[in-house]
């Protein structure tokens, strides 16, 4: 089993692809290029920016030990 983000490496090394879909592992014979021919939506594996996944972070909560919102914690100088 190999896990990598390098699509060129995976193309050269892999002989079978196990893809997780519908809560099951499905076997695809061939390397990553052959897998993308069968499953075109997997093209995003070649390009990091092509993924449909959007990552959001929650708003930060209050800092530990800070009791006032009005008093500055740090001041930047010479910026």
mmCIF file of N, CA and C in Angstrom:
data_model
loop_
_atom_site.group_PDB
_atom_site.id
_atom_site.type_symbol
_atom_site.label_atom_id
_atom_site.label_comp_id
_atom_site.label_asym_id
_atom_site.label_seq_id
_atom_site.Cartn_x
_atom_site.Cartn_y
_atom_site.Cartn_z
ATOM 1 N N UNK A 1 0.854 -1.169 0.000
ATOM 2 C CA UNK A 1 0.000 0.000 0.000
ATOM 3 C C UNK A 1 0.899 1.230 0.000
ATOM 4 N N UNK A 2 0.563 2.197 -0.839
ATOM 5 C CA UNK A 2 1.314 3.442 -0.949
ATOM 6 C C UNK A 2 0.339 4.599 -0.835
ATOM 7 N N UNK A 3 0.700 5.597 -0.053
ATOM 8 C CA UNK A 3 -0.068 6.831 0.042
ATOM 9 C C UNK A 3 0.878 7.955 -0.346
ATOM 10 N N UNK A 4 0.479 8.742 -1.357
ATOM 11 C CA UNK A 4 1.335 9.823 -1.829
ATOM 12 C C UNK A 4 0.487 10.899 -2.484
ATOM 13 N N UNK A 5 1.026 12.128 -2.515
ATOM 14 C CA UNK A 5 0.374 13.233 -3.227
ATOM 15 C C UNK A 5 1.051 13.476 -4.571
ATOM 16 N N UNK A 6 2.090 12.719 -4.885
ATOM 17 C CA UNK A 6 2.840 12.867 -6.128
ATOM 18 C C UNK A 6 2.202 11.992 -7.200
ATOM 19 N N UNK A 7 1.432 12.610 -8.097
ATOM 20 C CA UNK A 7 0.698 11.833 -9.099
ATOM 21 C C UNK A 7 1.631 11.131 -10.082
ATOM 22 N N UNK A 8 2.768 11.727 -10.409
ATOM 23 C CA UNK A 8 3.723 11.067 -11.293
ATOM 24 C C UNK A 8 4.284 9.806 -10.677
ATOM 25 N N UNK A 9 4.610 9.891 -9.406
ATOM 26 C CA UNK A 9 5.100 8.723 -8.674
ATOM 27 C C UNK A 9 4.042 7.626 -8.643
ATOM 28 N N UNK A 10 2.796 7.995 -8.325
ATOM 29 C CA UNK A 10 1.714 7.011 -8.274
ATOM 30 C C UNK A 10 1.468 6.378 -9.638
ATOM 31 N N UNK A 11 1.595 7.175 -10.706
ATOM 32 C CA UNK A 11 1.417 6.642 -12.054
ATOM 33 C C UNK A 11 2.442 5.554 -12.368
ATOM 34 N N UNK A 12 3.666 5.753 -11.900
ATOM 35 C CA UNK A 12 4.734 4.801 -12.192
ATOM 36 C C UNK A 12 4.725 3.575 -11.286
ATOM 37 N N UNK A 13 4.195 3.703 -10.084
ATOM 38 C CA UNK A 13 4.301 2.643 -9.079
ATOM 39 C C UNK A 13 3.051 1.779 -8.982
ATOM 40 N N UNK A 14 1.889 2.381 -9.108
ATOM 41 C CA UNK A 14 0.633 1.662 -8.841
ATOM 42 C C UNK A 14 0.252 0.700 -9.955
ATOM 43 N N UNK A 15 -0.269 -0.437 -9.542
ATOM 44 C CA UNK A 15 -0.833 -1.397 -10.492
ATOM 45 C C UNK A 15 -2.342 -1.512 -10.305
ATOM 46 N N UNK A 16 -2.833 -1.176 -9.132
ATOM 47 C CA UNK A 16 -4.268 -1.177 -8.811
ATOM 48 C C UNK A 16 -4.564 0.020 -7.918
ATOM 49 N N UNK A 17 -5.771 0.558 -8.045
ATOM 50 C CA UNK A 17 -6.210 1.690 -7.220
ATOM 51 C C UNK A 17 -7.433 1.240 -6.429
ATOM 52 N N UNK A 18 -7.386 1.425 -5.128
ATOM 53 C CA UNK A 18 -8.556 1.202 -4.273
ATOM 54 C C UNK A 18 -9.126 2.570 -3.946
ATOM 55 N N UNK A 19 -10.363 2.807 -4.381
ATOM 56 C CA UNK A 19 -11.001 4.110 -4.198
ATOM 57 C C UNK A 19 -12.145 3.971 -3.202
ATOM 58 N N UNK A 20 -12.196 4.889 -2.245
ATOM 59 C CA UNK A 20 -13.243 4.870 -1.223
ATOM 60 C C UNK A 20 -14.439 5.648 -1.755
ATOM 61 N N UNK A 21 -15.529 4.952 -1.993
ATOM 62 C CA UNK A 21 -16.743 5.600 -2.477
ATOM 63 C C UNK A 21 -17.962 4.889 -1.904
ATOM 64 N N UNK A 22 -18.951 5.654 -1.526
ATOM 65 C CA UNK A 22 -20.183 5.131 -0.919
ATOM 66 C C UNK A 22 -19.875 4.220 0.260
ATOM 67 N N UNK A 23 -18.949 4.641 1.083
ATOM 68 C CA UNK A 23 -18.532 3.924 2.296
ATOM 69 C C UNK A 23 -18.009 2.515 2.013
ATOM 70 N N UNK A 24 -17.449 2.301 0.818
ATOM 71 C CA UNK A 24 -16.852 1.021 0.449
ATOM 72 C C UNK A 24 -15.577 1.262 -0.354
ATOM 73 N N UNK A 25 -14.695 0.273 -0.320
ATOM 74 C CA UNK A 25 -13.499 0.326 -1.149
ATOM 75 C C UNK A 25 -13.799 -0.381 -2.470
ATOM 76 N N UNK A 26 -13.523 0.309 -3.580
ATOM 77 C CA UNK A 26 -13.755 -0.277 -4.891
ATOM 78 C C UNK A 26 -12.410 -0.393 -5.605
ATOM 79 N N UNK A 27 -12.174 -1.541 -6.233
ATOM 80 C CA UNK A 27 -10.913 -1.822 -6.909
ATOM 81 C C UNK A 27 -10.980 -1.390 -8.369
ATOM 82 N N UNK A 28 -9.959 -0.639 -8.788
ATOM 83 C CA UNK A 28 -9.783 -0.259 -10.192
ATOM 84 C C UNK A 28 -8.422 -0.781 -10.627
ATOM 85 N N UNK A 29 -8.374 -1.580 -11.689
ATOM 86 C CA UNK A 29 -7.120 -2.135 -12.193
ATOM 87 C C UNK A 29 -6.386 -1.071 -13.006
ATOM 88 N N UNK A 30 -5.075 -1.006 -12.861
ATOM 89 C CA UNK A 30 -4.266 -0.063 -13.626
ATOM 90 C C UNK A 30 -3.684 1.025 -12.743
ATOM 91 N N UNK A 31 -2.925 1.922 -13.362
ATOM 92 C CA UNK A 31 -2.301 3.007 -12.605
ATOM 93 C C UNK A 31 -3.256 4.190 -12.463
ATOM 94 N N UNK A 32 -2.749 5.314 -11.994
ATOM 95 C CA UNK A 32 -3.595 6.479 -11.728
ATOM 96 C C UNK A 32 -4.196 7.037 -13.015
ATOM 97 N N UNK A 33 -3.444 7.024 -14.110
ATOM 98 C CA UNK A 33 -3.965 7.520 -15.397
ATOM 99 C C UNK A 33 -5.149 6.687 -15.871
ATOM 100 N N UNK A 34 -5.054 5.378 -15.734
ATOM 101 C CA UNK A 34 -6.150 4.491 -16.131
ATOM 102 C C UNK A 34 -7.368 4.714 -15.239
ATOM 103 N N UNK A 35 -7.124 4.955 -13.973
ATOM 104 C CA UNK A 35 -8.223 5.227 -13.029
ATOM 105 C C UNK A 35 -8.960 6.497 -13.412
ATOM 106 N N UNK A 36 -8.223 7.552 -13.800
ATOM 107 C CA UNK A 36 -8.842 8.827 -14.172
ATOM 108 C C UNK A 36 -9.646 8.678 -15.467
ATOM 109 N N UNK A 37 -9.222 7.795 -16.379
ATOM 110 C CA UNK A 37 -9.990 7.560 -17.610
ATOM 111 C C UNK A 37 -11.341 6.943 -17.283
ATOM 112 N N UNK A 38 -11.373 6.055 -16.298
ATOM 113 C CA UNK A 38 -12.620 5.403 -15.899
ATOM 114 C C UNK A 38 -13.470 6.335 -15.046
ATOM 115 N N UNK A 39 -12.816 7.126 -14.202
ATOM 116 C CA UNK A 39 -13.502 8.000 -13.259
ATOM 117 C C UNK A 39 -13.010 9.442 -13.464
ATOM 118 N N UNK A 40 -13.572 10.191 -14.432
ATOM 119 C CA UNK A 40 -13.071 11.532 -14.768
ATOM 120 C C UNK A 40 -13.092 12.528 -13.605
ATOM 121 N N UNK A 41 -13.998 12.354 -12.661
ATOM 122 C CA UNK A 41 -14.037 13.276 -11.515
ATOM 123 C C UNK A 41 -12.800 13.155 -10.644
ATOM 124 N N UNK A 42 -12.022 12.118 -10.830
ATOM 125 C CA UNK A 42 -10.784 11.928 -10.078
ATOM 126 C C UNK A 42 -9.639 12.754 -10.674
ATOM 127 N N UNK A 43 -9.900 13.526 -11.700
ATOM 128 C CA UNK A 43 -8.883 14.395 -12.304
ATOM 129 C C UNK A 43 -8.304 15.352 -11.271
ATOM 130 N N UNK A 44 -9.063 15.675 -10.250
ATOM 131 C CA UNK A 44 -8.578 16.594 -9.211
ATOM 132 C C UNK A 44 -7.390 16.007 -8.450
ATOM 133 N N UNK A 45 -7.150 14.704 -8.558
ATOM 134 C CA UNK A 45 -5.989 14.106 -7.896
ATOM 135 C C UNK A 45 -4.690 14.584 -8.536
ATOM 136 N N UNK A 46 -4.781 15.054 -9.794
ATOM 137 C CA UNK A 46 -3.604 15.568 -10.481
ATOM 138 C C UNK A 46 -3.347 17.036 -10.164
ATOM 139 N N UNK A 47 -4.387 17.757 -9.789
ATOM 140 C CA UNK A 47 -4.245 19.190 -9.524
ATOM 141 C C UNK A 47 -4.799 19.500 -8.147
ATOM 142 N N UNK A 48 -3.968 20.085 -7.303
ATOM 143 C CA UNK A 48 -4.379 20.391 -5.935
ATOM 144 C C UNK A 48 -5.529 21.389 -5.914
ATOM 145 N N UNK A 49 -5.497 22.377 -6.769
ATOM 146 C CA UNK A 49 -6.527 23.408 -6.781
ATOM 147 C C UNK A 49 -7.837 22.973 -7.387
ATOM 148 N N UNK A 50 -7.892 21.813 -8.007
ATOM 149 C CA UNK A 50 -9.091 21.368 -8.709
ATOM 150 C C UNK A 50 -10.106 20.698 -7.787
ATOM 151 N N UNK A 51 -9.753 20.475 -6.552
ATOM 152 C CA UNK A 51 -10.661 19.783 -5.638
ATOM 153 C C UNK A 51 -11.875 20.652 -5.334
ATOM 154 N N UNK A 52 -13.022 20.030 -5.173
ATOM 155 C CA UNK A 52 -14.252 20.748 -4.875
ATOM 156 C C UNK A 52 -14.419 21.009 -3.383
ATOM 157 N N UNK A 53 -13.510 20.508 -2.597
ATOM 158 C CA UNK A 53 -13.600 20.632 -1.153
ATOM 159 C C UNK A 53 -13.210 22.036 -0.717
ATOM 160 N N UNK A 54 -14.040 22.666 0.092
ATOM 161 C CA UNK A 54 -13.737 23.991 0.625
ATOM 162 C C UNK A 54 -13.530 23.850 2.130
ATOM 163 N N UNK A 55 -12.394 24.309 2.594
ATOM 164 C CA UNK A 55 -12.058 24.192 4.006
ATOM 165 C C UNK A 55 -12.367 25.516 4.694
ATOM 166 N N UNK A 56 -13.141 25.459 5.761
ATOM 167 C CA UNK A 56 -13.443 26.659 6.540
ATOM 168 C C UNK A 56 -13.015 26.431 7.983
ATOM 169 N N UNK A 57 -12.565 27.492 8.588
ATOM 170 C CA UNK A 57 -12.126 27.438 9.973
ATOM 171 C C UNK A 57 -13.106 28.218 10.842
ATOM 172 N N UNK A 58 -13.354 27.749 12.058
ATOM 173 C CA UNK A 58 -14.269 28.468 12.943
ATOM 174 C C UNK A 58 -13.646 29.779 13.414
ATOM 175 N N UNK A 59 -14.497 30.709 13.805
ATOM 176 C CA UNK A 59 -14.024 31.974 14.363
ATOM 177 C C UNK A 59 -13.253 31.683 15.646
ATOM 178 N N UNK A 60 -12.135 32.356 15.836
ATOM 179 C CA UNK A 60 -11.367 32.111 17.063
ATOM 180 C C UNK A 60 -12.120 32.614 18.294
ATOM 181 N N UNK A 61 -12.003 31.869 19.364
ATOM 182 C CA UNK A 61 -12.650 32.240 20.616
ATOM 183 C C UNK A 61 -11.792 33.206 21.417
ATOM 184 N N UNK A 62 -12.232 33.531 22.589
ATOM 185 C CA UNK A 62 -11.460 34.461 23.421
ATOM 186 C C UNK A 62 -10.136 33.840 23.867
ATOM 187 N N UNK A 63 -9.138 34.696 24.020
ATOM 188 C CA UNK A 63 -7.833 34.230 24.471
ATOM 189 C C UNK A 63 -7.843 34.011 25.970
ATOM 190 N N UNK A 64 -7.122 33.017 26.378
ATOM 191 C CA UNK A 64 -7.036 32.695 27.791
ATOM 192 C C UNK A 64 -6.327 33.829 28.545
ATOM 193 N N UNK A 65 -6.894 34.274 29.625
ATOM 194 C CA UNK A 65 -6.274 35.307 30.442
ATOM 195 C C UNK A 65 -6.614 36.724 30.027
ATOM 196 N N UNK A 66 -7.290 36.912 28.884
ATOM 197 C CA UNK A 66 -7.670 38.250 28.436
ATOM 198 C C UNK A 66 -9.075 38.525 28.950
ATOM 199 N N UNK A 67 -9.202 39.622 29.702
ATOM 200 C CA UNK A 67 -10.499 39.934 30.300
ATOM 201 C C UNK A 67 -11.173 41.135 29.653
ATOM 202 N N UNK A 68 -10.443 41.931 28.886
ATOM 203 C CA UNK A 68 -11.012 43.133 28.299
ATOM 204 C C UNK A 68 -10.835 43.114 26.783
ATOM 205 N N UNK A 69 -11.852 43.588 26.069
ATOM 206 C CA UNK A 69 -11.762 43.682 24.614
ATOM 207 C C UNK A 69 -11.206 45.041 24.189
ATOM 208 N N UNK A 70 -11.124 45.975 25.113
ATOM 209 C CA UNK A 70 -10.732 47.335 24.776
ATOM 210 C C UNK A 70 -9.232 47.567 24.886
ATOM 211 N N UNK A 71 -8.580 46.891 25.787
ATOM 212 C CA UNK A 71 -7.156 47.085 26.004
ATOM 213 C C UNK A 71 -6.367 46.257 24.978
ATOM 214 N N UNK A 72 -5.402 46.890 24.309
ATOM 215 C CA UNK A 72 -4.634 46.163 23.307
ATOM 216 C C UNK A 72 -3.667 45.185 23.967
ATOM 217 N N UNK A 73 -3.487 44.058 23.336
ATOM 218 C CA UNK A 73 -2.606 43.025 23.869
ATOM 219 C C UNK A 73 -1.178 43.274 23.385
ATOM 220 N N UNK A 74 -1.030 43.518 22.085
ATOM 221 C CA UNK A 74 0.273 43.783 21.478
ATOM 222 C C UNK A 74 0.140 44.994 20.573
ATOM 223 N N UNK A 75 1.237 45.741 20.425
ATOM 224 C CA UNK A 75 1.245 46.883 19.492
ATOM 225 C C UNK A 75 2.362 46.673 18.488
ATOM 226 N N UNK A 76 2.053 46.882 17.222
ATOM 227 C CA UNK A 76 3.056 46.763 16.172
ATOM 228 C C UNK A 76 3.738 48.121 15.966
ATOM 229 N N UNK A 77 5.026 48.076 15.767
ATOM 230 C CA UNK A 77 5.772 49.308 15.542
ATOM 231 C C UNK A 77 6.629 49.144 14.294
ATOM 232 N N UNK A 78 6.848 50.264 13.601
ATOM 233 C CA UNK A 78 7.705 50.322 12.401
ATOM 234 C C UNK A 78 7.258 49.316 11.334
ATOM 235 N N UNK A 79 5.983 49.345 11.015
ATOM 236 C CA UNK A 79 5.447 48.433 10.002
ATOM 237 C C UNK A 79 5.234 49.186 8.709
#
